[in-house]
PDB file of C-alpha atoms in Angstrom:
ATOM      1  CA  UNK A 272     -76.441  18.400  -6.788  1.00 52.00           C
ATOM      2  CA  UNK A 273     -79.576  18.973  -9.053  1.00 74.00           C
ATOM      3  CA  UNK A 274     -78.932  21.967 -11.564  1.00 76.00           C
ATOM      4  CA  UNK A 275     -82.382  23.092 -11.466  1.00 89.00           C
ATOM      5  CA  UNK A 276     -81.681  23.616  -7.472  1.00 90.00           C
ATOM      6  CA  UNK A 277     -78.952  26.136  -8.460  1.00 92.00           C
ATOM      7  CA  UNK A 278     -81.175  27.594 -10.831  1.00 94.00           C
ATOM      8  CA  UNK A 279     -83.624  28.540  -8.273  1.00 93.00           C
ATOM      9  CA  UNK A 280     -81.212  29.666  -5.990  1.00 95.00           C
ATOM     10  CA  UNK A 281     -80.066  31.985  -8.931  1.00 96.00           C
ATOM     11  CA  UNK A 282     -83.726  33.396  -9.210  1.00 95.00           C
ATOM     12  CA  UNK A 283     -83.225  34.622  -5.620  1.00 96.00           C
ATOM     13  CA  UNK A 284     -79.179  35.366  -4.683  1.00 96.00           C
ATOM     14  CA  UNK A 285     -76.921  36.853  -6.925  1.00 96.00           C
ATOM     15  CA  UNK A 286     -74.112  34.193  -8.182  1.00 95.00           C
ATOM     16  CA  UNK A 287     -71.625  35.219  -5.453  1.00 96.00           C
ATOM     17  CA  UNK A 288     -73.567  34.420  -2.609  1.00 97.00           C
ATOM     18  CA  UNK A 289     -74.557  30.598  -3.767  1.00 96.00           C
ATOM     19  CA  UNK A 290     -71.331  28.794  -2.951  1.00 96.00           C
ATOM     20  CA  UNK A 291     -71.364  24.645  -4.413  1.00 95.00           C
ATOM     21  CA  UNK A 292     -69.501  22.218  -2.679  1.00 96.00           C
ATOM     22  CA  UNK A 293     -68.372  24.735  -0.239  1.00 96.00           C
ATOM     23  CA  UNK A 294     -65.918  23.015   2.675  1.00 97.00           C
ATOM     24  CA  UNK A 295     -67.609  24.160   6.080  1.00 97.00           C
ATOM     25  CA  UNK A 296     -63.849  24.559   7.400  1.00 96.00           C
ATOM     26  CA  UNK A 297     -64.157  27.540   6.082  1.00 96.00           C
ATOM     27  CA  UNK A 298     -66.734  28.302   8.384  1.00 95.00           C
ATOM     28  CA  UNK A 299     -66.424  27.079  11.478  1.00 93.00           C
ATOM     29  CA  UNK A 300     -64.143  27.876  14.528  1.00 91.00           C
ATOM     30  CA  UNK A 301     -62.742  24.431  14.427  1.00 93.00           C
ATOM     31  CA  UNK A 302     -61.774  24.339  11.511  1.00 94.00           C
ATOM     32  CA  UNK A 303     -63.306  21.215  10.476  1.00 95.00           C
ATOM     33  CA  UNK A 304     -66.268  20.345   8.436  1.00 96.00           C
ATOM     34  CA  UNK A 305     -66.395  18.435   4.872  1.00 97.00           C
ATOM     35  CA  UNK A 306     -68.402  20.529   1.562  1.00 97.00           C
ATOM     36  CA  UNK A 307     -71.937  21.712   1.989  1.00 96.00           C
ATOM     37  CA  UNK A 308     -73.827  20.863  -1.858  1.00 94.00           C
ATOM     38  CA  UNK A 309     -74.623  24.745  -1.294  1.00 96.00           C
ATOM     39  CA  UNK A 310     -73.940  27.990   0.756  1.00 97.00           C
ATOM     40  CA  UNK A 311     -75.869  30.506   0.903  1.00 97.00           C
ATOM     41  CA  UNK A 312     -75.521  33.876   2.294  1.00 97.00           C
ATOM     42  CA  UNK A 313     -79.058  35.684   1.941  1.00 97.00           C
ATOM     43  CA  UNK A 314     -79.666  39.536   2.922  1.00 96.00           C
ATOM     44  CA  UNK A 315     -83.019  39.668   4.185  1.00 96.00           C
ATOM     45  CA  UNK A 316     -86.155  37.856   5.448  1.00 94.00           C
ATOM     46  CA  UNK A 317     -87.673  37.339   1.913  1.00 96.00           C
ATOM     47  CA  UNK A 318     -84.859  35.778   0.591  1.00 96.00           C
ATOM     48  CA  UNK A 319     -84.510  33.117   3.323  1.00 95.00           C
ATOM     49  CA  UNK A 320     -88.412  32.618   2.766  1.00 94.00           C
ATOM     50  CA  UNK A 321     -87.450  31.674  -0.843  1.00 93.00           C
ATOM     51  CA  UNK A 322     -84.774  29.252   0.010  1.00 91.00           C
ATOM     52  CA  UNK A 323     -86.192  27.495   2.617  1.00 88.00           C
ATOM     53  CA  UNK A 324     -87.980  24.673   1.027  1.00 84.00           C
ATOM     54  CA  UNK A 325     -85.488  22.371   0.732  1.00 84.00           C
ATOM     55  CA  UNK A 326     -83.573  20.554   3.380  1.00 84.00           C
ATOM     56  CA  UNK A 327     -81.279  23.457   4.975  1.00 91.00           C
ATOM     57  CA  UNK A 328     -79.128  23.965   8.244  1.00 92.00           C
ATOM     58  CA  UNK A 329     -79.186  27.910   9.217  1.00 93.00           C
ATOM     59  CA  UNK A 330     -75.236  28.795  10.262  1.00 93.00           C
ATOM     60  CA  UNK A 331     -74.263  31.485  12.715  1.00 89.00           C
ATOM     61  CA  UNK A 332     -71.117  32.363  13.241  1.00 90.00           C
ATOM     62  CA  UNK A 333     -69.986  28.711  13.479  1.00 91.00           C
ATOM     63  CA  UNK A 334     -68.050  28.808  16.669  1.00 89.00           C
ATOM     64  CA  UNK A 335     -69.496  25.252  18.974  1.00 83.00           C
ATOM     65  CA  UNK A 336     -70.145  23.404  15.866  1.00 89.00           C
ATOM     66  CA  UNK A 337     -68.565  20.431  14.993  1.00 92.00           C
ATOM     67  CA  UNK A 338     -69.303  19.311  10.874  1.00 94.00           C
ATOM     68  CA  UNK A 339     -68.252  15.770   9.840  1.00 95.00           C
ATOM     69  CA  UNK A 340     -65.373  15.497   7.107  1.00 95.00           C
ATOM     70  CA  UNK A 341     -68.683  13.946   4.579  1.00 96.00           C
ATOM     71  CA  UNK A 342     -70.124  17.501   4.710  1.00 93.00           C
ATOM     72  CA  UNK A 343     -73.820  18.217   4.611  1.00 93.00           C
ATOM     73  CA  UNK A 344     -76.129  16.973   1.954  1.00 91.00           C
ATOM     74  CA  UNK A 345     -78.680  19.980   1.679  1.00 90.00           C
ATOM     75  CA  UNK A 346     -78.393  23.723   1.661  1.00 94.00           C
ATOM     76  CA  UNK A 347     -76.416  25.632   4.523  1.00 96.00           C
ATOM     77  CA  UNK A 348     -77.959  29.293   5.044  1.00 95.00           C
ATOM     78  CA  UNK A 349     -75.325  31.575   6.812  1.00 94.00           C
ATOM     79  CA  UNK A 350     -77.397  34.282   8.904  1.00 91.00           C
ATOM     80  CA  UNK A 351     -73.999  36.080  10.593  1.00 87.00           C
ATOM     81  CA  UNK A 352     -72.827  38.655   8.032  1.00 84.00           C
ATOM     82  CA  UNK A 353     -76.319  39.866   7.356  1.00 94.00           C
ATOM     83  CA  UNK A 354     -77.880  39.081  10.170  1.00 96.00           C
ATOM     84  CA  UNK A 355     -75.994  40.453  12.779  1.00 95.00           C
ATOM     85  CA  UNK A 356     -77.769  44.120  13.185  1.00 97.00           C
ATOM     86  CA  UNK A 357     -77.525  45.334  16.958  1.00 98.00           C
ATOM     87  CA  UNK A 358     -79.803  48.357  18.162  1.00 97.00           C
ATOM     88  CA  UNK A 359     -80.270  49.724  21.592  1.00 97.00           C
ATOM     89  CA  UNK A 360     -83.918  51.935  22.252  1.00 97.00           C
ATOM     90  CA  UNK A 361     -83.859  53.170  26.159  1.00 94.00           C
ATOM     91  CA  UNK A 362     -83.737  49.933  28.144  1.00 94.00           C
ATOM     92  CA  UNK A 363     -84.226  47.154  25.332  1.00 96.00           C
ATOM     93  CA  UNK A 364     -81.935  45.612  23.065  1.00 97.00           C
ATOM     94  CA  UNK A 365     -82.743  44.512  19.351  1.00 98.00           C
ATOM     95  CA  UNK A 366     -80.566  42.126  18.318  1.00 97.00           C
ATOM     96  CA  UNK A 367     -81.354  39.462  15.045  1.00 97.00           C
ATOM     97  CA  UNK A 368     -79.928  36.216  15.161  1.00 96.00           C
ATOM     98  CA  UNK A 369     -76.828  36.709  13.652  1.00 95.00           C
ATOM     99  CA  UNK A 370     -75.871  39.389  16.186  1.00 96.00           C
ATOM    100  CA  UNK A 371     -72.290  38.070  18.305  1.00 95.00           C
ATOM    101  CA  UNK A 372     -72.950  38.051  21.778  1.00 96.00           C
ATOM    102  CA  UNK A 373     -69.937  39.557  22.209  1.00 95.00           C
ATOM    103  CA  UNK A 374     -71.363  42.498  20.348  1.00 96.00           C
ATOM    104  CA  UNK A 375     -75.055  42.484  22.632  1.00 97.00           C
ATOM    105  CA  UNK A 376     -72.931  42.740  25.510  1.00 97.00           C
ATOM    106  CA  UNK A 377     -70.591  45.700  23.954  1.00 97.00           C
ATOM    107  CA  UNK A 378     -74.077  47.527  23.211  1.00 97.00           C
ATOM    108  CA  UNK A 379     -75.535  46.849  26.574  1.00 97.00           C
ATOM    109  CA  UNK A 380     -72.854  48.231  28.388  1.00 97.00           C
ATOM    110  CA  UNK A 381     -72.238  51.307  26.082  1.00 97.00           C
ATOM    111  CA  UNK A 382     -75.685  51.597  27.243  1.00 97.00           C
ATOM    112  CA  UNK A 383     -74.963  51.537  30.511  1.00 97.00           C
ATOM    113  CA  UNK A 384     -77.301  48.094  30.684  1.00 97.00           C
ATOM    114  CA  UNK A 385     -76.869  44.981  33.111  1.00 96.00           C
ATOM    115  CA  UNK A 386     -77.604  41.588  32.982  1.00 94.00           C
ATOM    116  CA  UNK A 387     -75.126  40.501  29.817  1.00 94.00           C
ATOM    117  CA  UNK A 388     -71.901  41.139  30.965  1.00 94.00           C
ATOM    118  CA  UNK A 389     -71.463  36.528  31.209  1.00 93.00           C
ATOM    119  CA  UNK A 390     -71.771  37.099  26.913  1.00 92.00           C
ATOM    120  CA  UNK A 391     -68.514  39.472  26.690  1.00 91.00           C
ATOM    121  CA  UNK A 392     -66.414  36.727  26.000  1.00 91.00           C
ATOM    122  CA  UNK A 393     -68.427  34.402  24.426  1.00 91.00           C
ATOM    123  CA  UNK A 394     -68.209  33.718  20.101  1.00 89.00           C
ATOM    124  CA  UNK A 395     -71.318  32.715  19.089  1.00 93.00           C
ATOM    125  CA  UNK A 396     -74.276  34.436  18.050  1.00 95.00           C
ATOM    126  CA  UNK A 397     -77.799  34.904  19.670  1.00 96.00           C
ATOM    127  CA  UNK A 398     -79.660  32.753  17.492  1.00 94.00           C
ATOM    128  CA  UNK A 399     -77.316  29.762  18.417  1.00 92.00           C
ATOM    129  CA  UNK A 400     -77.283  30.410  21.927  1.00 92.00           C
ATOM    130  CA  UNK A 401     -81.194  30.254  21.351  1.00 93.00           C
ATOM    131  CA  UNK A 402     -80.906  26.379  19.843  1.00 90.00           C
ATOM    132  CA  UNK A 403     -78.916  25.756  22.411  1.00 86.00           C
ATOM    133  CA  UNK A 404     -80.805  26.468  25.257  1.00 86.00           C
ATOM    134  CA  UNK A 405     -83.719  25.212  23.646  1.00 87.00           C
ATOM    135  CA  UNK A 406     -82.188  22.041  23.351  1.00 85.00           C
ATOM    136  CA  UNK A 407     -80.860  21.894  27.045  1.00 85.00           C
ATOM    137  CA  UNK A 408     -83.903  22.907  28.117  1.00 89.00           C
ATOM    138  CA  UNK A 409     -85.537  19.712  26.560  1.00 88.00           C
ATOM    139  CA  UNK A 410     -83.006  17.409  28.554  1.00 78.00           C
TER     140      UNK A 410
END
């Protein structure tokens, strides 16, 4: 992919968190998925800002997601490692995207809160379970 796209990328990520021709196997509970031209695991809001202006797929925790063997031409953003902050203030729940469900539902009951008990056992994260009821929503 273009050189001057990795050096942009380095203006904004330190080298170890812009991965080239990373397999998205590596990345996925399947276990399949061909190379991404980049991966890119930002740390906070600004740096997503930054990277966002070229054609990019954000990744959760990639459990339910199914990448072909060609890979992805474009930039793959993964929100789960640094996304994934969980905090509980009286009755609400903060969770960003990258949060597991699994881990929402750990909070809510430590908090002795209903209603997300069905997410215990469930891998993915909130901001895929988002997409995807947006999108079933739309059928």
């Amino acid at each position: 992919m273009n050189v001057n796209l990795k050096q942009r990328f380095q203006e904004i990520l330190e080298d170890n968190r812009i991965l080239e021709a990373e397999l998205m196997s590596r990345h996925t509970t399947f276990r399949i998925g061909g190379p991404a031209d980049f991966f890119l695991v930002p740390e906070n809001a600004d740096e997503i800002k930054k990277i966002i202006n070229v054609p990019y797929f954000i990744l959760g925790n990639g459990s339910n997601l199914l990448v072909s063997d060609k890979g992805y031409q474009g930039v793959v953003v993964q929100l789960y490692r640094n996304f994934g902050q969980i905090r509980v203030e009286d009755s609400r729940i903060h969770a960003q995207a990258g949060a597991l469900l699994s881990g929402i539902a750990a909070a809510a009951r430590e908090a002795s809160l209903t209603g997300f008990e069905f997410a215990g056992g469930i891998p993915g994260t909130l901001g895929g379970a988002v997409v995807m009821q947006e999108r079933m929503a739309e059928k």
